[in-house]
């Protein structure tokens, strides 16, 4: 065990990192209590929000943030918005372990320490074996979050995020 593997914050060696999980897509938090109970349908993998003029559709996905010079990933369990066709295709095939597909979505959670004044387009890869779909920010979209995703974050940054997760989760 080399010193470099030790966490700079707690001094332990993390062999895996806890996932950073978002309970709801961000627009949920902008609703009134009445709207939350009347207009939202949600389970572990799907969420719809009914507005007077439209329905917004979200699915739960995983994003695996790579870390420089490390085998570990930091997993984010988050929500992306899909259009009606993609949402229905994913819903129709949910539970079909042979289903795979590529969808297009919009990131619907705000990761800490980034400014999201514009929505981030995401490629959504539905995988065989009933795994949670994995998302990748659209490569040529200019945003620090997208750059970090593809370049990897530093071990120190990962540790900072991990301890942020550990601090907020009830244990
Ligand atoms: Zn640590």
PDB file of N, CA and C and ligand atoms in Angstrom, residues 7 9-12 14 163, ligand 1:
ATOM      1  N   UNK A   7      -6.177   8.427   1.308  1.00  0.00           N
ATOM      2  CA  UNK A   7      -7.028   9.597   1.121  1.00  0.00           C
ATOM      3  C   UNK A   7      -6.405  10.803   1.820  1.00  0.00           C
ATOM      4  N   UNK A   9      -7.858  13.340   2.840  1.00  0.00           N
ATOM      5  CA  UNK A   9      -8.762  13.928   3.826  1.00  0.00           C
ATOM      6  C   UNK A   9      -8.854  13.083   5.101  1.00  0.00           C
ATOM      7  N   UNK A  10      -9.086  11.777   4.936  1.00  0.00           N
ATOM      8  CA  UNK A  10      -9.287  10.946   6.133  1.00  0.00           C
ATOM      9  C   UNK A  10      -8.127   9.989   6.399  1.00  0.00           C
ATOM     10  N   UNK A  11      -7.203   9.865   5.437  1.00  0.00           N
ATOM     11  CA  UNK A  11      -6.048   9.004   5.643  1.00  0.00           C
ATOM     12  C   UNK A  11      -6.317   7.527   5.421  1.00  0.00           C
ATOM     13  N   UNK A  12      -7.584   7.194   5.177  1.00  0.00           N
ATOM     14  CA  UNK A  12      -7.921   5.796   4.871  1.00  0.00           C
ATOM     15  C   UNK A  12      -7.628   5.516   3.399  1.00  0.00           C
ATOM     16  N   UNK A  14      -9.499   4.270   0.276  1.00  0.00           N
ATOM     17  CA  UNK A  14     -10.829   3.967  -0.242  1.00  0.00           C
ATOM     18  C   UNK A  14     -10.692   2.967  -1.386  1.00  0.00           C
ATOM     19  N   UNK A 163     -16.039  12.851   0.415  1.00  0.00           N
ATOM     20  CA  UNK A 163     -16.300  13.228   1.805  1.00  0.00           C
ATOM     21  C   UNK A 163     -17.494  14.165   1.925  1.00  0.00           C
TER      22      UNK A 163
HETATM   23 ZN1  LIG B   1     -11.214   9.651   2.731  1.00  0.00          ZN
END
